[in-house]
Every structure is written in C-alpha cells, then in structure tokens.
Amino acid sequence: MYSEKVMEHFHNPRNVGEIEDADGIGEVGNPRCGDIMKMYLKIEDDIIVDVKFKTFGCGSAIASSSMATELIKGKTIEEAMNITNKAVAKALDGLPPIKMHCSVLAEQAIKSALLDYSKKNGVHIEGLENFDPTEDAHDHH
Amino acid sequence: MYSEKVMEHFHNPRNVGEIEDADGIGEVGNPRCGDIMKMYLKIEDDIIVDVKFKTFGCGSAIASSSMATELIKGKTIEEAMNITNKAVAKALDGLPPIKMHCSVLAEQAIKSALLDYSKKNGVHIEGLENFDPTEDAHDHH
Amino acid sequence: MKKLIYMDNAATTPTKQEVLDEMLPYFNVRYGNPSSIYSLGSHSRTAVEISREAIANTINAKAREIFFTAGGTEADNWALKGVAYANRDKGNHIITSKIEHQGILHTCGYLEKQGFKVTYLDVDEYGVIDLEQLEESITDETILISIMFANNEIGTIQPIKEVGRIAKEKNIYFHTDAVQAIGHIKVDVDELNIDMLSMAAHKFYGPKGIGALYIRQGVKIDPLIIGGGQERNRRAGTENVPGIVGMGKAIELAYEDLNEKNKRLIYLRERLVKGIFDNIDHVRLNGHPTKRLPNNVNICFEFIEGESLLLSLDMEGIAGSSGSACTSGTLEPSHVLLGIGLPHEIAHGSLRLSLGDYNTEDEVDYVVEKLTDIVARLRAMSPLYEQAKEVR
Amino acid sequence: MKKLIYMDNAATTPTKQEVLDEMLPYFNVRYGNPSSIYSLGSHSRTAVEISREAIANTINAKAREIFFTAGGTEADNWALKGVAYANRDKGNHIITSKIEHQGILHTCGYLEKQGFKVTYLDVDEYGVIDLEQLEESITDETILISIMFANNEIGTIQPIKEVGRIAKEKNIYFHTDAVQAIGHIKVDVDELNIDMLSMAAHKFYGPKGIGALYIRQGVKIDPLIIGGGQERNRRAGTENVPGIVGMGKAIELAYEDLNEKNKRLIYLRERLVKGIFDNIDHVRLNGHPTKRLPNNVNICFEFIEGESLLLSLDMEGIAGSSGSACTSGTLEPSHVLLGIGLPHEIAHGSLRLSLGDYNTEDEVDYVVEKLTDIVARLRAMSPLYEQAKEVR
Ligand SMILES: Cc1ncc(COP(=O)(O)O)c(C=O)c1O
Ligand SMILES: Cc1ncc(COP(=O)(O)O)c(C=O)c1O
C-alpha cells in the first residue's frame, strides 16, 4: 500500500518534537477525523533554521509531516510557501489516493505555522492572504 | 445415485426380447417423455410361464422392466396383479425420488399386457376394471 | 477401477498441477486477508491484482474492469440483475436467446416476474441466432442484450461481433456469457464491442468456485453481493485468494499455444465424429458443423435414451454428458436441443463428448469402439428401433 | 523476514494442513462435477453431502437445511434479500442492530432503497442489544429480525436465545450472522430458535471462498443466485467441491476439544489484556468483559491512531487489525466503536488482536512488550498526549 519512502519516514520520522521558543506554531486537523499536525518553526532572517512537528495520525500523516519538515528546513519563507501537498506526496514516492489528504494537511501545517509567525512578527507573507487553516483537508483528495 | 441392484439389472437385464406368439402384449409410455416399455406375456393355466420386455428409457426404466419381469415370472395372474410399483422399487433396493415413475411404468406395463390377455381371451381379471394404460406415469411420483 | 477416459470437459475440468502449485501457498502460508494492511495482507492483495491483470490482458480489458465472482452463474446473475435494476429508468426490455445457459434463462424468468420484458431469440437448426430478428426486437425500452458466446451443449459459436456492432449502434449494453469460450478461443472485448462478459475458471483447468465478470468502464450496474468494500465496492466478501490466484494462472496457461492445442482438439473432434458416423447408423451431429468449439461433439443416437447411454459408457470408464431429460431430473429434454428443432424423442438420445488437453487419439478410438457396442446393445432392447426396422 | 505473530484470526485464518489434505484430491483426481451421473461425478456428490452432513450435525440442523455459498457475505445477502422479497406480501419491516457487519448493514441500506423499513437497534456500552427495544420495535409489518451472534470487532456475544424466543413468540423469521461464532462457540439452532444462520469457512481454519446459509425447513426465501438446479434449486452454480470438502473437515476439527481450546484461548486473552493494562496507561477494553468471544481482544489506546499502531506492529512481525478510519479508506472510524458510544478521537486508536490455535504464551508476552514500546513512541509524537499531560 505505501511506498518504501513512506514507510521509512514513518518508522524514522525526522524532526519530531517541539521547539520551546518557536517563532511560529501551526496546528491543523481534527482529532475526530483521526489526524492532527502541529508544526514549530524557528525563523531567522526569513530562513527556516529549525522545524519540529508532532502528529497524531496514520502512517502517511506521520510520514507527510516528516517529509514536509525536511522539505522546508533551511529554506526561505518564500521557498516554503511554494511547497505544495503534491510536492510532499511526490517526495514520498507517492501516496495512495485515499491518503492524499495527509499531504494536504502537511502543507496546511506549514502555512499555518507561517501565518502564526507573520501575525506575531507583523510581517507580510505573500500567498497567505486567503489561507484558512481551519479548512478541511479531507475535501481536497 | 442408483443402488447396486439397479445398476446390476441395468447392465444385465433379465428377460430382454420379444415373445413371437405372446398371449398378452402391453406397451406404455411415450417417446416424447423418453420412456416406452413393451411387455410380452406367455400365460398357461393362469400362470405367467414366460415374460419378455423391450424398453426405451433411462437406466432405472430398464432396471425396473427387468425387475418387474423377474417378479411376475412363474406367478399367477392374481399374484402379478398384486405387484405394485413400490414392490418393484423395493426389490431394486429403492429408486431416486425423481425416478419413481419408472417403477410406475413397469407396473402399468404388466397390467397393460394382462389387459390385452384378458381382452383377447375373454377372461375377467380382478382389479383391471379401472385400469387406464394411457394414464401418465409421470404424475405418480 | 478402469482408467478413466474423461470427455466431459465442458462440465468441468481438472485443475492443472501447475495451477494448483501456484494456489497452494495461499492456503496456509500466504493466507492473509487482502484487506489487511500488514505485510501478509498486502502479499495477498498483490497476488489478487496480478491475477486480475492476467485476466484483463487476455481479453484486452483493463485490470479495473475485472471483478471476481464465485463462478459463471454468479457473473450471469450479476450482469443481468445488476444492469436491469440500475437502468430501470431507461427501459425494461432485455433480449437474449432461447438456448442460453440456465444461469441466464432462469434469471431472465425471475426478472420477468419483477416486471421486465424479455425477448428470447430463436435459433436456426445449427443453434445460431438470427441477427435480423435481433434488430427487429430492439425497442426504445431495450436496455440489455445478453447472447452467449458459445453454447455449452452443442458448441455453436454465435456471431458475437455482429451482435456487438448492433448493440453499439443502438447504444444498448451487450453482455455475453463466455463461460464456454474463455480459455478456449481468443476473445477481444474491444474488437467485439462487449460491455460485460462472464467466465468461470473451472472450465479452463482452473479451480471451481471462482469466476469473473468483466464490466466495461462506465457501465451502470448495481452490485449483487453487498457488504465490505472488496472489488472496489462492487462485489463484497473476503476474496477467495487461492481461487483467484489459480484462475490467473489457469488463464495464462490456457492461452499459451492456443492454436496448436485447438488444432489438436479439432483433429480429435473430427476423428471422433467420423468414427461414430462410420460405425453407427441413425445418428446426427448437433450444432454448427464448423462454427463450433474445438472440443465439442454432440450427437443424437436415435431410438435410445441418453441416460442409459451415459451409464453404459461409465461402466466402460468413459465420462460424457447428455441433454436427456433423465439426467436433469426434469421431464423435458434439453431446451437447447429442442431449440434447434429436434423432436423430443430424438433429443432424449443425445450425447455430448467434450474433449480436453488430456484426451488422446487412442482414447477417441476406444470410445468409438465402445459406443458402437453400447448403442447396438441398447437398440436391441429398444421397442422404437424394432418399429423403425419394421417400417423400413 | 521475522517470524510472523498472527493475531488477526477474526479477519481470516490459515487453512489447516489436515483440511487442505482433505481438499487436494478434489482439485485434480476427484474433479468430477457433482451434477454428472458417471462415477467421477457421484464421488463429488458424495463428498459434498458428507460435508453438508458434518455442518448440519454441528449446529443440530438437518443436512437438507444447509446450503453452500461463496462465503459469509453471500449468505448474509441471501438471507436478507431472499426473505424480504419472498415475504413482501406479509410486511416490509426488518429489525437489525447498529453494530452488524457491513454484509448486513449495507444490504439493509439497499433494501431501504427498495421500499423496506429497517430498524437499527442501539447497543449498550458493551455492545449488547436491548431486548426491550427489540420487542418495542416489532410491528405487524415485521418479517425478519437479523442479529449477529458475535461481533467481529469487539467480540461481544448477543443474547441470541432471548432474541430467538421473542422472534418465535411473534412468529417472525430470525436470522443470525454467526460468521464469527461458528467454529468458536457451540451453536444449536433448535435450542436457540434460529431460522437462518450465516457462516464462512475461512474464519475457522477452512478455505476462503466458501460458506453456508442454514435455512430452517419451511422458511420462505427467494434464491439469490439463479440458474442450474444445484443446492436443490436454491443456489445455482457448479459446486466448489474442494471448498465444500474443506469446510466440512474444518468444522469437524473446530469442534473437537472445543472446551479445551477455548480455555487456552481465554487464558491467553486474559494474559494479553492484563499485560497491556499493567504496562500501558490510558487504555480501555472494548466489548463485554465476559460475554465475548474467547479469542477477541479489542483495546483503545488514547492519543494515538490505529493505523500507525498497526504499521508499527507489522514492522515487528505482528499482525493485528484496527477499527480506525484510516485502515478502511473512509473518514469515519468503525461504526461498532461509535455504536458503543466511544468518541471519534478514541475510536481512532483501537486495536483488535484476535487469537488463534497457533498463538502461544510467548507470543502474547512478546506482543505486550512490543506494544508498550510502540505506544510510547507514538504517544511521544502525538500532540494530543502532550496536551493531556499538560491538563493533568
Ligand atoms: C460478522 C461477520 N459477518 C460477515 C462476514 C463476511 O464474511 P466473508 O468475508 O467471508 O464474506 C464477516 C467477515 O468478514 C464477519 O466477521
Ligand atoms: C455457458 C455457461 N454459462 C454458465 C455456466 C455456469 O457456470 P458455473 O457452473 O461455474 O456457475 C456454465 C457452466 O456450467 C456454462 O456452460
């Protein structure tokens, strides 16, 4: 069902944990639906210098979180904003159709944390104008 | 499906053939239904001294004919009249329910031949008053 | 016991050893439920999908158009009831033929009770449907045409390509009961415009209890067996994994060297027919002389009844079948033989010998020899034969 | 690969070697079609009838009341649709429960679309139906009560005897989906007043693709699969002889020393539950504490999701199952867990471990050890666990 990449990231997820003094924290998902992703960003000079996550969810939710953190770590905010759910899924060598919403959740978790950062620091981030972190990822697949 | 007795009588039917100068001949059944039995009797002093049959039909039709001839050979007319289809079936160690009509046909063939004998010789045979050789054996099972 | 000469391959076939070998691990080593997410389950899932692919490739379909069933009858029931119920709003008329298998005919009878109208096409003396009658039977209400690919009793192959063309022109679904055809002749669902097709593994050296329905993408059809999400929500129930694996292997083997196998079968078939005609009088060949299954011989022996013929053959170690009423537990002889116009008394005396990969020339010759004796013996007992001789 | 610890015996079981040995000749030696009249055919017929007898004896039925199907789902579909369609003139109301298998629930949904009314009984926190609610639900229109014998997810056994008594008093047909019960607990259809009962061989170490429906003599029921005269005209299609033979052998083996086997399973079950409760906090046992299948353990681990638990177990060579939405391809977690009143977020974290004849005490201890580690690891990753700790 899952690619080896997914299984590998599920079994050895990168960047699990919390950042005490995070610059941005985003939480998306809903325990009723069986998945919650929480993402912590440390940002310096527009660059994501550190990122951690905690996820309650299925194998692909955990793998998507892990992959998403890998994809944005060390990147600029702008680069991070360009990471789509498809990019996450592709980096995992694909996800089963019924699991695509997990990659959507990962994209939303990044954006949600960036939104938090932009609010806390009063910086404008291109592309977050219409972002609604409460939108249901399950509608996307 | 069939008892050993049926198979044995089917494979080695007794009394197959015709009697040239038979005293009574009976034919029952219908080729449309897949079975015809023809029975020839030689009768002396009310005793069936010889009997032969020819049958077009399935295994149990042939076995029933064979068994019926065995049961009446050497018997008086009265005794022959008392041979029921159940007796034929029983002597064959039973017939499958859907094949019971074959034993009915055998009983009818005997009666039909006796009727022929009674007509030709002007003798009354007790029990043949209401016998109708054209009645459909298939309704009996 | 005598060595068995099995000439009833149209009834069922033995499972080939290579097929069985392929199946065995799925009973007690790779026994996982394909719906389970752990490795044991996904191995089963993979095996199921490989089989589906093999079947799809064979008939030029897509894997997602193959749905496993418990056999040919379930596939037939599903196609008919599923299309009828799902398309009731479009119409209530179904066209089929008089010589279909009971899986089709009795299901049509059931649908008639539910308010559907069914036209049963006539067949000619060879068992071939009349395409003109088909076209004339089509109305605005017609939602489905179901015509069998090849007949199970007399082996006649229908003009499926023409039926497919007509159905496509009129935009009517076309189902074919190909239970006797798959594994025996090449079938291409695209070329023939087939929308649905039934098959059963035990007719081509696969196991009993497994079959499939091909459903062209886009066909509107209700499920017949409802429950879990198996077969993409269209046929519920834990998959018969060993059966499915066996069916996939069997279909692959069946189409290997098909032409050579069929050449051999046709040679044996013709030898058998010639042997019978050379040695026995008052016989007739049923079914089409050339447009017939390579393995099917169906002959009427006048003046004798089929069941007694079968029993006598069995005692010689020969397995065949008959359209006789006496083998079926009914009073009417085979609807197929009556359908091609045989009188009842002659239809009663039919014998079907269906050849297979394991039959040999020696067996064919032995059968001819034994048949000759048996027919003579039974005719000597038959009052009809005696009458026929008198008439002459 | 690591040695597999298979604890998903409620999903399917391996076919026992003795069962397989019994089946093998029917693939390629005794391969005759049971409908054929020659010896090869009647050997198959005999084998089918011996199996039917064995099944009938086990549940105290008559052989003529057992009808073979392709599995549990087909049996469920047949019972429901067959009774519904055949008794439409008597009424259009069916009573079932909220926690039935999909084979029942989705068929009921289909029947609702056909104009039938269905009452879905609630269950209490343990998954037991309320007999008062059952009695109150009965109307003059009620033609069928279908209540499962034992639940496939949480193992709860229903008060079948009382349901049977009520159904009999009110003269309503009573069907029970006993797919999880047969082979595992003693069932007597007479004592329990059961009119119809579904079973599937692959749940008791028999093969996949074969099951049966018990139909008490006199029950009015339409066939589901129509065609040839097999199964006394009630279920058409060439018989799956190897499957049938395997089912007969499997049921015999299943009821040999049943008490001893169940004592052992209950011991293992309790050891597993105790091990989990002793080592892991925030867990709850689902299903009835005592009125449950001897082999069923179903536990919710709060703050984690079932699929990730299963995948982690799989990596340790442990096969289990979950009522998590993520394993089923839907968004809703198991209707059974919701039915017993669990909140969604907790229902997502369920694990079913169903024990079998091949599990050992060592395996149980190993599973407890691994589970402890896995749960700890997943909770460390879970934002819910962190929140829960903060709240405390
Ligand atoms: C209670 C119950 N009913 C019905 C079924 C369906 O059986 P099958 O999958 O063999 O069709 C199952 C098992 O999947 C079950 O556990
Ligand atoms: C033409 C045809 N259709 C349908 C069937 C039914 O197949 P099964 O008996 O496998 O259900 C058969 C064989 O019996 C057949 O020959």
Short mmCIF file of C-alpha atoms in Angstrom, two decimals, chain A residues 26-29 35-39 53-56 60-62 64-65 102-103 105-107 109, chain D residues 383:
data_model
loop_
_atom_site.label_atom_id
_atom_site.label_comp_id
_atom_site.label_asym_id
_atom_site.label_seq_id
_atom_site.Cartn_x
_atom_site.Cartn_y
_atom_site.Cartn_z
CA GLY A 26 0.68 25.88 13.49
CA GLU A 27 -1.84 23.20 14.31
CA VAL A 28 -4.24 21.73 11.78
CA GLY A 29 -6.56 18.74 11.62
CA ASP A 35 -5.32 13.42 12.39
CA ILE A 36 -3.71 16.46 13.97
CA MET A 37 -0.45 18.00 12.91
CA LYS A 38 1.38 20.58 14.97
CA MET A 39 4.39 22.32 13.50
CA PHE A 53 6.47 18.51 14.46
CA LYS A 54 4.11 16.41 16.47
CA THR A 55 1.44 14.39 14.75
CA PHE A 56 -1.48 12.27 15.80
CA SER A 60 1.04 8.62 5.93
CA ALA A 61 0.18 11.55 8.18
CA ILE A 62 3.35 10.95 10.16
CA SER A 64 3.98 13.51 5.38
CA SER A 65 4.81 15.59 8.45
CA CYS A 102 -2.40 13.75 4.69
CA SER A 103 -0.11 15.65 2.35
CA LEU A 105 -2.59 18.55 5.99
CA ALA A 106 1.21 18.85 5.90
CA GLU A 107 1.04 21.78 3.50
CA ALA A 109 0.52 22.85 8.83
CA PRO D 383 0.29 16.43 20.21
#
